[in-house]
Amino acid sequence: MDVKDYDIGDIDMAWCPGCGNFSIIKIIKRSLAELEITPSDVVFVSGIGQAAKLPHYLKCNFFNGLHGRSVPVATAIKATNPRLTVIADSGDGCNYGEGGNHFIHGIRRNPDLLHLVHDNMIYGLTKGQASPTSMKGMVTPVQVDGVILEPFNPLTTAIALNASFVARAYCGDQDKAVDIVKEAIQHEGYALVDMLQPCPSFNEINTYKWYKENTYYLEDDHDRTDRSKAFEVATDLDRLALGVLYTREKPTFEGQQQVYSKEQTPLWKRGQHDPDTLRELIKKHRD
Amino acid sequence: MFYIIGISIVLAGQAGQGIQTVERLLTRILKLDGFHVFATKEYMSRVRGGANSTEIRVSSEPVRAYVDAIDILIPIDKEAMKRLEPRIGTGTLIVGDTSYLGDVNNLLEVPITELAKDLGNKIYSNIIAVGICCGMLDVDMNLAKDYVRTFFKEKDDDIISKNVEAIEVGFKRGKDARDTNLISLDISKDDSIKDDLLLHGGEAISLGAVAGGCNFISSYPMSPSTAVLVSLAQKTEELDIISEQAEDEISAINMALGAWYAGARAMITTSGGGFALMTEGLSLAGMIESPVVMHLAQRPGPATGLPTRTEQGDLALALHGGHGEFPRIIIAPATIEECFYLTNESFNLADEYQVPVIILTDQYTIDSYYNISSLDPTKVENTRHFIKTGEEYHRYTITESGISPRGIPGYGKGLVCVDSDEHDQQGHITENFTVRKQQMDKRLRKLDGFFKNMQEPAYHGSESPGTLVVGWGSTYHAIREAINRVGDESIAHVHYSILHPLHPSTGDILNKAKKVVIVESNATSQFGRYIRAETGIKTDATILKYTGEPFSVEDIVKRLKEEI
Ligand SMILES: Cc1ncc(C[n+]2csc(CCOP(=O)(O)OP(=O)(O)O)c2C)c(N)n1
Ligand SMILES: [Mg+2]
């Protein structure tokens, strides 16, 4: 497949000049193309925010649902039709704020998804309020004296919950980001990619320059099965580690459903429930 | 001597004392022996202690409604008596022993606890109570013993034989009372009902759902709606169903929408508080034009209210829940049969019209049952409404009916794009005002053809009545029996099981009556106000109950007599 196969032609994109989302959409297209996934086999599920508009700008099936709710929707789509490649794709506010509970329980369920979080450490669409990942002290029109809340750490949270794949990427490094995203898509089970992204319009702290200076790539010998080590790396907020921090093979949510114990056919392809079985179930109520 | 035709037996005790086992055993044994039965339970929101009771009506004819009157009361402990005080009349025979009941009128002295202890354990008290009832009703003893044996078949032999003995001990006491003419119960048996079904509303809803092709349920536990989740979860062995307990109701409804999007037939089950959390998702279903079936089992609110009690207080929530304007269908089954068939139908309606269908029940419906002859899982023809998409597929194509062919991802060459933002025909986000209006108009005309194939509201009695009683949902049988008891030919009854859209015949029906009286289990007559909003007709009188208890036949008789 070619990157162009995901182009939808002339469309009015709602992103600001210099926005990290332009890089992220390229990273996504390249990853899908290199993995030979056809547009009709992939479903993007997004919430609301600037990040969440991404599925509108490429050729794919999409469910652009409510703010914060992409993970439950994506989980159900994958469970209903495991043949689809499902990507939950939204912003940091969407996933870690409004959807925080789904983030936690999505990890516990372990559906085979890529959970891609555009982490610009700000609420972009609503014009620059603090997000759960905003750094302490960041002044916004709402956080007038600067953020006083401890920043939410998605990576330590995911590792603490024994997530099956935990990674951090930076959209300014496309090649490396593509490698991480591809691996996350191929990974069987829930895969978090926290994608660091500058927001030139509202986040004056976490700029392209800041990311360059405050991130580093994990060494090749990093042992991703070592949970304590991964946790330790993830706690470091002075220097943000990039790469795959932690992986853990686990049975998937859909893989453990009774409906797939005998056959893999998606639910829509199966007929109605067998009337004789239904009659038997009803008959049980005779005594 | 008590001479009673068609009786009500109430068994009462603390949570954890096995009242539910008694209800189950007794209703099954009686039905298998040819008695018509009705049962409903009321219980406290706790796991142990308190005072719970179950009412079982036994009759020669079908009985389907709750009555206040208690003919035979079997309290397994003292607390139960206090709570049931208002329902104990001069005709109530109380069965038990003075050791815990003290000095009461009309006592049939049976030292239940002592007899149980003689068998080795107090826990046999409830089975002795079953035996007493069987003896009084002249039940086939062997049938009762066989049933008990099968019921406890998983237990040790010793326990099984103790339970059979308990039935015998109780039976003898009941039969003695009968033989000595202390009581006379003139209830005839009807062999033709032995194969009838006994299932409560919750079970009927879940069977209706699978008959309708339901293969996905995501929900969060909340009384009294949980019965449906449990029942569907337990069918995942035999049927292709994915059942998931979500982390909250918000997740549950969003999962259901994801499942429909990918081609499943999904439902959720919840109660008022959970439904309130789901309203954003309900609105999403409206916008993306997703089918979804939502079972809302009502309990009294506001807030946590009375978790285990009944009310019809959430009609306004079902009607108006969710921001923005979008079409929906609201159904309120009036009978066990309707719990089954209308739930089945809900999946087809949701799929055909691409709208949310809300099934409005209540604790009373969920927990009550009576014998019914049969349920046919193939009676409602299931129709599937998604298409194989072509390359140029657009999810929101403007059509005359407003219904755009629904594709699902992975079936056909097209891309299926749905968006909670206002969108164009392709499903892409838009802020074009013309497109916005086109899509709004498209969505809002989807139900224009809805009544083509739908049944009229149930109507009983004269077409130009003196008094027309209007009811909806679970009050049906209580109203029927009350009108029969009042015995006045000038009273008619119209009953709604499909609440919204309101049947277009409503104005005409109401206008023909001299006086319109509405019966609702809520404080503000929500259906009455809705009818007025839709037809301009104001009901003349209301019969409302919102204590948390179901309407009894007597409640309605009393108020009806005041109104005619
Ligand atoms: C229930 C709800 N609450 C609030 C909003 C408003 N809202 C839209 S996007 C957004 C935050 C977006 O931040 P983020 O998810 O980080 O995305 P970004 O725009 O930064 O990409 C908010 C608060 C909404 N759409 N729905
Ligand atoms: Mg953001």
PDB file of N, CA, C and O in Angstrom, chain A residues 48 56 61-65 69 72-73 76-77 79-80 101-102 105 109 253 257-259 268 270 272-273 279 281-282 284-287, chain B residues 31 195 198 203 210 214 236 238 240-242 244-248 250 254-255 258 261 382 384 408 411 415-416 418-421 428-429:
ATOM      1  N   ILE A  48     -13.794  13.980  21.069  1.00  0.00           N
ATOM      2  CA  ILE A  48     -13.936  15.349  20.595  1.00  0.00           C
ATOM      3  C   ILE A  48     -12.713  16.148  21.029  1.00  0.00           C
ATOM      4  O   ILE A  48     -12.198  15.982  22.123  1.00  0.00           O
ATOM      5  N   HIS A  56     -11.363  12.266  10.169  1.00  0.00           N
ATOM      6  CA  HIS A  56     -12.047  12.922   9.046  1.00  0.00           C
ATOM      7  C   HIS A  56     -11.097  13.213   7.898  1.00  0.00           C
ATOM      8  O   HIS A  56     -11.533  13.491   6.790  1.00  0.00           O
ATOM      9  N   ASN A  61     -12.807   3.864   7.866  1.00  0.00           N
ATOM     10  CA  ASN A  61     -14.085   3.870   8.570  1.00  0.00           C
ATOM     11  C   ASN A  61     -13.862   4.647   9.853  1.00  0.00           C
ATOM     12  O   ASN A  61     -12.794   4.526  10.456  1.00  0.00           O
ATOM     13  N   PHE A  62     -14.845   5.415  10.278  1.00  0.00           N
ATOM     14  CA  PHE A  62     -14.648   6.018  11.602  1.00  0.00           C
ATOM     15  C   PHE A  62     -15.938   6.194  12.379  1.00  0.00           C
ATOM     16  O   PHE A  62     -17.027   6.260  11.817  1.00  0.00           O
ATOM     17  N   PHE A  63     -15.741   6.220  13.676  1.00  0.00           N
ATOM     18  CA  PHE A  63     -16.818   6.495  14.632  1.00  0.00           C
ATOM     19  C   PHE A  63     -16.306   7.651  15.459  1.00  0.00           C
ATOM     20  O   PHE A  63     -15.539   7.463  16.386  1.00  0.00           O
ATOM     21  N   ASN A  64     -16.672   8.860  15.057  1.00  0.00           N
ATOM     22  CA  ASN A  64     -16.246  10.039  15.798  1.00  0.00           C
ATOM     23  C   ASN A  64     -17.339  10.321  16.830  1.00  0.00           C
ATOM     24  O   ASN A  64     -18.337  10.956  16.550  1.00  0.00           O
ATOM     25  N   GLY A  65     -17.138   9.771  18.011  1.00  0.00           N
ATOM     26  CA  GLY A  65     -18.204   9.814  19.025  1.00  0.00           C
ATOM     27  C   GLY A  65     -18.097  10.980  19.977  1.00  0.00           C
ATOM     28  O   GLY A  65     -17.784  12.101  19.578  1.00  0.00           O
ATOM     29  N   ARG A  69     -15.136   9.255  25.177  1.00  0.00           N
ATOM     30  CA  ARG A  69     -15.767   7.921  25.165  1.00  0.00           C
ATOM     31  C   ARG A  69     -15.245   6.980  24.093  1.00  0.00           C
ATOM     32  O   ARG A  69     -15.902   6.004  23.742  1.00  0.00           O
ATOM     33  N   PRO A  72     -14.482   2.770  25.193  1.00  0.00           N
ATOM     34  CA  PRO A  72     -15.577   1.783  25.222  1.00  0.00           C
ATOM     35  C   PRO A  72     -16.144   1.484  23.837  1.00  0.00           C
ATOM     36  O   PRO A  72     -16.456   0.321  23.531  1.00  0.00           O
ATOM     37  N   VAL A  73     -16.267   2.501  23.004  1.00  0.00           N
ATOM     38  CA  VAL A  73     -16.796   2.277  21.653  1.00  0.00           C
ATOM     39  C   VAL A  73     -15.846   1.358  20.887  1.00  0.00           C
ATOM     40  O   VAL A  73     -16.263   0.356  20.284  1.00  0.00           O
ATOM     41  N   ALA A  76     -15.945  -2.284  22.012  1.00  0.00           N
ATOM     42  CA  ALA A  76     -17.128  -3.016  21.541  1.00  0.00           C
ATOM     43  C   ALA A  76     -17.025  -3.336  20.051  1.00  0.00           C
ATOM     44  O   ALA A  76     -17.442  -4.405  19.607  1.00  0.00           O
ATOM     45  N   ILE A  77     -16.476  -2.416  19.276  1.00  0.00           N
ATOM     46  CA  ILE A  77     -16.333  -2.680  17.834  1.00  0.00           C
ATOM     47  C   ILE A  77     -15.408  -3.873  17.619  1.00  0.00           C
ATOM     48  O   ILE A  77     -15.713  -4.802  16.867  1.00  0.00           O
ATOM     49  N   ALA A  79     -14.740  -6.221  19.718  1.00  0.00           N
ATOM     50  CA  ALA A  79     -15.353  -7.452  20.224  1.00  0.00           C
ATOM     51  C   ALA A  79     -16.422  -7.965  19.258  1.00  0.00           C
ATOM     52  O   ALA A  79     -16.618  -9.166  19.118  1.00  0.00           O
ATOM     53  N   THR A  80     -17.095  -7.039  18.588  1.00  0.00           N
ATOM     54  CA  THR A  80     -18.155  -7.434  17.669  1.00  0.00           C
ATOM     55  C   THR A  80     -17.585  -7.969  16.368  1.00  0.00           C
ATOM     56  O   THR A  80     -18.134  -8.885  15.771  1.00  0.00           O
ATOM     57  N   ASN A 101     -11.843   7.195  33.424  1.00  0.00           N
ATOM     58  CA  ASN A 101     -12.323   5.902  33.930  1.00  0.00           C
ATOM     59  C   ASN A 101     -12.251   4.825  32.841  1.00  0.00           C
ATOM     60  O   ASN A 101     -11.926   3.679  33.120  1.00  0.00           O
ATOM     61  N   HIS A 102     -12.542   5.221  31.615  1.00  0.00           N
ATOM     62  CA  HIS A 102     -12.491   4.249  30.518  1.00  0.00           C
ATOM     63  C   HIS A 102     -11.054   3.848  30.210  1.00  0.00           C
ATOM     64  O   HIS A 102     -10.778   2.742  29.784  1.00  0.00           O
ATOM     65  N   HIS A 105     -10.166   1.204  32.834  1.00  0.00           N
ATOM     66  CA  HIS A 105     -10.841  -0.093  32.656  1.00  0.00           C
ATOM     67  C   HIS A 105     -10.612  -0.678  31.266  1.00  0.00           C
ATOM     68  O   HIS A 105     -10.693  -1.889  31.090  1.00  0.00           O
ATOM     69  N   ARG A 109      -9.394  -4.447  30.566  1.00  0.00           N
ATOM     70  CA  ARG A 109     -10.058  -5.380  29.622  1.00  0.00           C
ATOM     71  C   ARG A 109      -9.097  -5.972  28.614  1.00  0.00           C
ATOM     72  O   ARG A 109      -9.276  -7.060  28.136  1.00  0.00           O
ATOM     73  N   PHE A 253      -9.435  -9.220  25.387  1.00  0.00           N
ATOM     74  CA  PHE A 253     -10.842  -9.180  25.816  1.00  0.00           C
ATOM     75  C   PHE A 253     -11.703 -10.006  24.876  1.00  0.00           C
ATOM     76  O   PHE A 253     -12.420 -10.912  25.292  1.00  0.00           O
ATOM     77  N   GLN A 257     -13.953 -14.105  24.839  1.00  0.00           N
ATOM     78  CA  GLN A 257     -15.407 -14.189  24.783  1.00  0.00           C
ATOM     79  C   GLN A 257     -15.821 -15.577  24.337  1.00  0.00           C
ATOM     80  O   GLN A 257     -15.274 -16.129  23.392  1.00  0.00           O
ATOM     81  N   GLN A 258     -16.839 -16.062  25.022  1.00  0.00           N
ATOM     82  CA  GLN A 258     -17.409 -17.366  24.697  1.00  0.00           C
ATOM     83  C   GLN A 258     -17.768 -17.464  23.205  1.00  0.00           C
ATOM     84  O   GLN A 258     -17.568 -18.497  22.577  1.00  0.00           O
ATOM     85  N   VAL A 259     -18.252 -16.357  22.642  1.00  0.00           N
ATOM     86  CA  VAL A 259     -18.705 -16.391  21.236  1.00  0.00           C
ATOM     87  C   VAL A 259     -17.589 -16.754  20.259  1.00  0.00           C
ATOM     88  O   VAL A 259     -17.870 -17.208  19.157  1.00  0.00           O
ATOM     89  N   TRP A 268     -21.930 -10.010  13.037  1.00  0.00           N
ATOM     90  CA  TRP A 268     -22.918  -9.643  12.025  1.00  0.00           C
ATOM     91  C   TRP A 268     -23.132 -10.731  10.993  1.00  0.00           C
ATOM     92  O   TRP A 268     -24.178 -10.811  10.359  1.00  0.00           O
ATOM     93  N   ARG A 270     -23.227 -13.916  11.602  1.00  0.00           N
ATOM     94  CA  ARG A 270     -23.946 -15.078  12.130  1.00  0.00           C
ATOM     95  C   ARG A 270     -25.435 -14.799  12.006  1.00  0.00           C
ATOM     96  O   ARG A 270     -25.880 -13.666  12.077  1.00  0.00           O
ATOM     97  N   GLN A 272     -29.587 -15.429  13.062  1.00  0.00           N
ATOM     98  CA  GLN A 272     -30.339 -15.264  14.310  1.00  0.00           C
ATOM     99  C   GLN A 272     -29.960 -16.386  15.269  1.00  0.00           C
ATOM    100  O   GLN A 272     -29.375 -17.387  14.856  1.00  0.00           O
ATOM    101  N   HIS A 273     -30.334 -16.226  16.514  1.00  0.00           N
ATOM    102  CA  HIS A 273     -30.134 -17.335  17.455  1.00  0.00           C
ATOM    103  C   HIS A 273     -31.021 -18.506  17.015  1.00  0.00           C
ATOM    104  O   HIS A 273     -32.118 -18.300  16.503  1.00  0.00           O
ATOM    105  N   ARG A 279     -36.451 -22.038  22.143  1.00  0.00           N
ATOM    106  CA  ARG A 279     -37.610 -22.790  22.663  1.00  0.00           C
ATOM    107  C   ARG A 279     -37.236 -23.556  23.922  1.00  0.00           C
ATOM    108  O   ARG A 279     -38.001 -23.601  24.885  1.00  0.00           O
ATOM    109  N   LEU A 281     -34.889 -22.768  26.032  1.00  0.00           N
ATOM    110  CA  LEU A 281     -34.716 -21.805  27.126  1.00  0.00           C
ATOM    111  C   LEU A 281     -36.070 -21.394  27.703  1.00  0.00           C
ATOM    112  O   LEU A 281     -36.228 -21.216  28.904  1.00  0.00           O
ATOM    113  N   ILE A 282     -37.036 -21.238  26.821  1.00  0.00           N
ATOM    114  CA  ILE A 282     -38.372 -20.846  27.273  1.00  0.00           C
ATOM    115  C   ILE A 282     -39.021 -21.985  28.052  1.00  0.00           C
ATOM    116  O   ILE A 282     -39.602 -21.785  29.121  1.00  0.00           O
ATOM    117  N   LYS A 284     -37.746 -24.160  29.854  1.00  0.00           N
ATOM    118  CA  LYS A 284     -37.217 -24.311  31.212  1.00  0.00           C
ATOM    119  C   LYS A 284     -38.145 -23.674  32.245  1.00  0.00           C
ATOM    120  O   LYS A 284     -38.117 -24.042  33.413  1.00  0.00           O
ATOM    121  N   HIS A 285     -38.910 -22.709  31.812  1.00  0.00           N
ATOM    122  CA  HIS A 285     -39.786 -22.005  32.761  1.00  0.00           C
ATOM    123  C   HIS A 285     -41.093 -22.727  33.010  1.00  0.00           C
ATOM    124  O   HIS A 285     -41.983 -22.212  33.674  1.00  0.00           O
ATOM    125  N   ARG A 286     -41.205 -23.953  32.474  1.00  0.00           N
ATOM    126  CA  ARG A 286     -42.387 -24.749  32.799  1.00  0.00           C
ATOM    127  C   ARG A 286     -42.287 -25.293  34.218  1.00  0.00           C
ATOM    128  O   ARG A 286     -43.285 -25.601  34.840  1.00  0.00           O
ATOM    129  N   ASP A 287     -41.050 -25.522  34.661  1.00  0.00           N
ATOM    130  CA  ASP A 287     -40.959 -25.991  36.038  1.00  0.00           C
ATOM    131  C   ASP A 287     -39.729 -25.425  36.734  1.00  0.00           C
ATOM    132  O   ASP A 287     -39.075 -24.560  36.220  1.00  0.00           O
TER     133      ASP A 287
ATOM    134  N   LYS B  31     -48.632 -24.470  40.329  1.00  0.00           N
ATOM    135  CA  LYS B  31     -48.913 -24.427  38.890  1.00  0.00           C
ATOM    136  C   LYS B  31     -48.889 -25.836  38.290  1.00  0.00           C
ATOM    137  O   LYS B  31     -49.799 -26.221  37.543  1.00  0.00           O
ATOM    138  N   ASP B 195     -48.581 -27.139  31.843  1.00  0.00           N
ATOM    139  CA  ASP B 195     -47.400 -26.825  31.034  1.00  0.00           C
ATOM    140  C   ASP B 195     -47.181 -25.328  30.862  1.00  0.00           C
ATOM    141  O   ASP B 195     -46.327 -24.900  30.087  1.00  0.00           O
ATOM    142  N   LEU B 198     -43.842 -20.019  33.913  1.00  0.00           N
ATOM    143  CA  LEU B 198     -43.770 -19.063  35.020  1.00  0.00           C
ATOM    144  C   LEU B 198     -42.451 -18.319  34.892  1.00  0.00           C
ATOM    145  O   LEU B 198     -41.386 -18.901  35.089  1.00  0.00           O
ATOM    146  N   GLU B 203     -37.040 -11.743  33.226  1.00  0.00           N
ATOM    147  CA  GLU B 203     -36.667 -12.898  32.403  1.00  0.00           C
ATOM    148  C   GLU B 203     -37.346 -12.802  31.026  1.00  0.00           C
ATOM    149  O   GLU B 203     -36.742 -13.121  29.995  1.00  0.00           O
ATOM    150  N   VAL B 210     -33.290 -11.946  23.213  1.00  0.00           N
ATOM    151  CA  VAL B 210     -32.600 -12.938  22.382  1.00  0.00           C
ATOM    152  C   VAL B 210     -33.471 -13.390  21.215  1.00  0.00           C
ATOM    153  O   VAL B 210     -32.960 -13.669  20.128  1.00  0.00           O
ATOM    154  N   CYS B 214     -30.729 -10.212  19.978  1.00  0.00           N
ATOM    155  CA  CYS B 214     -29.744  -9.513  20.811  1.00  0.00           C
ATOM    156  C   CYS B 214     -28.511 -10.395  20.991  1.00  0.00           C
ATOM    157  O   CYS B 214     -28.613 -11.545  21.400  1.00  0.00           O
ATOM    158  N   THR B 236     -24.941 -16.890  27.783  1.00  0.00           N
ATOM    159  CA  THR B 236     -23.797 -16.839  26.875  1.00  0.00           C
ATOM    160  C   THR B 236     -23.207 -18.219  26.604  1.00  0.00           C
ATOM    161  O   THR B 236     -22.430 -18.381  25.679  1.00  0.00           O
ATOM    162  N   GLU B 238     -25.160 -20.948  25.925  1.00  0.00           N
ATOM    163  CA  GLU B 238     -25.969 -21.564  24.865  1.00  0.00           C
ATOM    164  C   GLU B 238     -26.058 -20.709  23.609  1.00  0.00           C
ATOM    165  O   GLU B 238     -26.263 -21.220  22.523  1.00  0.00           O
ATOM    166  N   ASP B 240     -24.882 -17.123  21.169  1.00  0.00           N
ATOM    167  CA  ASP B 240     -23.784 -16.217  20.830  1.00  0.00           C
ATOM    168  C   ASP B 240     -24.088 -14.814  21.346  1.00  0.00           C
ATOM    169  O   ASP B 240     -24.652 -13.979  20.632  1.00  0.00           O
ATOM    170  N   ILE B 241     -23.710 -14.560  22.578  1.00  0.00           N
ATOM    171  CA  ILE B 241     -23.962 -13.249  23.174  1.00  0.00           C
ATOM    172  C   ILE B 241     -22.683 -12.786  23.865  1.00  0.00           C
ATOM    173  O   ILE B 241     -22.049 -13.558  24.577  1.00  0.00           O
ATOM    174  N   ILE B 242     -22.332 -11.530  23.643  1.00  0.00           N
ATOM    175  CA  ILE B 242     -21.251 -10.936  24.427  1.00  0.00           C
ATOM    176  C   ILE B 242     -21.921 -10.129  25.537  1.00  0.00           C
ATOM    177  O   ILE B 242     -22.794  -9.299  25.273  1.00  0.00           O
ATOM    178  N   GLU B 244     -21.112  -7.790  28.888  1.00  0.00           N
ATOM    179  CA  GLU B 244     -20.031  -7.121  29.595  1.00  0.00           C
ATOM    180  C   GLU B 244     -20.547  -6.191  30.682  1.00  0.00           C
ATOM    181  O   GLU B 244     -21.425  -5.364  30.454  1.00  0.00           O
ATOM    182  N   GLN B 245     -20.006  -6.362  31.880  1.00  0.00           N
ATOM    183  CA  GLN B 245     -20.293  -5.402  32.946  1.00  0.00           C
ATOM    184  C   GLN B 245     -19.337  -4.235  32.773  1.00  0.00           C
ATOM    185  O   GLN B 245     -18.133  -4.365  32.968  1.00  0.00           O
ATOM    186  N   ALA B 246     -19.888  -3.101  32.406  1.00  0.00           N
ATOM    187  CA  ALA B 246     -19.063  -1.930  32.108  1.00  0.00           C
ATOM    188  C   ALA B 246     -18.622  -1.253  33.402  1.00  0.00           C
ATOM    189  O   ALA B 246     -19.147  -1.526  34.470  1.00  0.00           O
ATOM    190  N   GLU B 247     -17.646  -0.346  33.282  1.00  0.00           N
ATOM    191  CA  GLU B 247     -17.152   0.355  34.467  1.00  0.00           C
ATOM    192  C   GLU B 247     -18.143   1.414  34.944  1.00  0.00           C
ATOM    193  O   GLU B 247     -18.100   1.855  36.077  1.00  0.00           O
ATOM    194  N   ASP B 248     -19.022   1.837  34.081  1.00  0.00           N
ATOM    195  CA  ASP B 248     -20.076   2.780  34.468  1.00  0.00           C
ATOM    196  C   ASP B 248     -21.108   2.792  33.335  1.00  0.00           C
ATOM    197  O   ASP B 248     -20.894   2.195  32.284  1.00  0.00           O
ATOM    198  N   ILE B 250     -21.961   5.177  31.460  1.00  0.00           N
ATOM    199  CA  ILE B 250     -21.517   5.943  30.287  1.00  0.00           C
ATOM    200  C   ILE B 250     -20.808   4.995  29.327  1.00  0.00           C
ATOM    201  O   ILE B 250     -21.048   4.990  28.116  1.00  0.00           O
ATOM    202  N   ASN B 254     -22.035   3.574  25.467  1.00  0.00           N
ATOM    203  CA  ASN B 254     -21.101   3.764  24.355  1.00  0.00           C
ATOM    204  C   ASN B 254     -20.668   2.435  23.749  1.00  0.00           C
ATOM    205  O   ASN B 254     -20.482   2.322  22.539  1.00  0.00           O
ATOM    206  N   MET B 255     -20.507   1.436  24.592  1.00  0.00           N
ATOM    207  CA  MET B 255     -20.195   0.099  24.069  1.00  0.00           C
ATOM    208  C   MET B 255     -21.341  -0.406  23.187  1.00  0.00           C
ATOM    209  O   MET B 255     -21.111  -0.963  22.120  1.00  0.00           O
ATOM    210  N   GLY B 258     -21.105   1.174  19.885  1.00  0.00           N
ATOM    211  CA  GLY B 258     -19.997   0.605  19.112  1.00  0.00           C
ATOM    212  C   GLY B 258     -20.385  -0.747  18.537  1.00  0.00           C
ATOM    213  O   GLY B 258     -20.080  -1.071  17.384  1.00  0.00           O
ATOM    214  N   TYR B 261     -22.722  -0.349  15.641  1.00  0.00           N
ATOM    215  CA  TYR B 261     -21.951   0.169  14.498  1.00  0.00           C
ATOM    216  C   TYR B 261     -21.262  -0.971  13.752  1.00  0.00           C
ATOM    217  O   TYR B 261     -21.208  -0.983  12.524  1.00  0.00           O
ATOM    218  N   ASN B 382     -38.073 -11.414  12.523  1.00  0.00           N
ATOM    219  CA  ASN B 382     -36.953 -10.484  12.655  1.00  0.00           C
ATOM    220  C   ASN B 382     -36.500  -9.994  11.297  1.00  0.00           C
ATOM    221  O   ASN B 382     -36.355 -10.759  10.354  1.00  0.00           O
ATOM    222  N   ARG B 384     -33.570  -7.633   9.275  1.00  0.00           N
ATOM    223  CA  ARG B 384     -32.246  -7.024   9.400  1.00  0.00           C
ATOM    224  C   ARG B 384     -32.157  -5.878   8.443  1.00  0.00           C
ATOM    225  O   ARG B 384     -32.631  -5.959   7.324  1.00  0.00           O
ATOM    226  N   ILE B 408     -22.160  -1.327   7.581  1.00  0.00           N
ATOM    227  CA  ILE B 408     -21.308  -1.598   8.731  1.00  0.00           C
ATOM    228  C   ILE B 408     -19.890  -1.832   8.224  1.00  0.00           C
ATOM    229  O   ILE B 408     -19.704  -2.304   7.101  1.00  0.00           O
ATOM    230  N   TYR B 411     -18.109  -4.854   5.632  1.00  0.00           N
ATOM    231  CA  TYR B 411     -19.093  -5.531   4.778  1.00  0.00           C
ATOM    232  C   TYR B 411     -19.326  -4.655   3.559  1.00  0.00           C
ATOM    233  O   TYR B 411     -20.058  -3.672   3.622  1.00  0.00           O
ATOM    234  N   LEU B 415     -16.887   2.946   2.961  1.00  0.00           N
ATOM    235  CA  LEU B 415     -16.404   3.327   4.286  1.00  0.00           C
ATOM    236  C   LEU B 415     -17.603   3.835   5.082  1.00  0.00           C
ATOM    237  O   LEU B 415     -18.445   4.565   4.558  1.00  0.00           O
ATOM    238  N   VAL B 416     -17.664   3.407   6.330  1.00  0.00           N
ATOM    239  CA  VAL B 416     -18.803   3.804   7.163  1.00  0.00           C
ATOM    240  C   VAL B 416     -18.312   4.851   8.158  1.00  0.00           C
ATOM    241  O   VAL B 416     -17.521   4.555   9.052  1.00  0.00           O
ATOM    242  N   VAL B 418     -19.367   7.728  10.836  1.00  0.00           N
ATOM    243  CA  VAL B 418     -20.414   8.327  11.665  1.00  0.00           C
ATOM    244  C   VAL B 418     -19.795   9.376  12.575  1.00  0.00           C
ATOM    245  O   VAL B 418     -18.661   9.230  13.021  1.00  0.00           O
ATOM    246  N   ASP B 419     -20.564  10.409  12.831  1.00  0.00           N
ATOM    247  CA  ASP B 419     -19.985  11.566  13.511  1.00  0.00           C
ATOM    248  C   ASP B 419     -20.978  12.202  14.466  1.00  0.00           C
ATOM    249  O   ASP B 419     -22.124  12.467  14.103  1.00  0.00           O
ATOM    250  N   SER B 420     -20.516  12.452  15.686  1.00  0.00           N
ATOM    251  CA  SER B 420     -21.380  13.108  16.667  1.00  0.00           C
ATOM    252  C   SER B 420     -21.491  14.607  16.424  1.00  0.00           C
ATOM    253  O   SER B 420     -22.368  15.269  16.962  1.00  0.00           O
ATOM    254  N   ASP B 421     -20.589  15.144  15.620  1.00  0.00           N
ATOM    255  CA  ASP B 421     -20.771  16.524  15.160  1.00  0.00           C
ATOM    256  C   ASP B 421     -21.866  16.515  14.106  1.00  0.00           C
ATOM    257  O   ASP B 421     -22.133  15.479  13.495  1.00  0.00           O
ATOM    258  N   HIS B 428     -19.067  13.463   7.305  1.00  0.00           N
ATOM    259  CA  HIS B 428     -17.983  14.363   7.675  1.00  0.00           C
ATOM    260  C   HIS B 428     -18.504  15.605   8.375  1.00  0.00           C
ATOM    261  O   HIS B 428     -19.554  16.136   8.040  1.00  0.00           O
ATOM    262  N   ILE B 429     -17.728  16.043   9.336  1.00  0.00           N
ATOM    263  CA  ILE B 429     -18.054  17.205  10.155  1.00  0.00           C
ATOM    264  C   ILE B 429     -18.346  18.421   9.269  1.00  0.00           C
ATOM    265  O   ILE B 429     -17.660  18.660   8.283  1.00  0.00           O
TER     266      ILE B 429
END
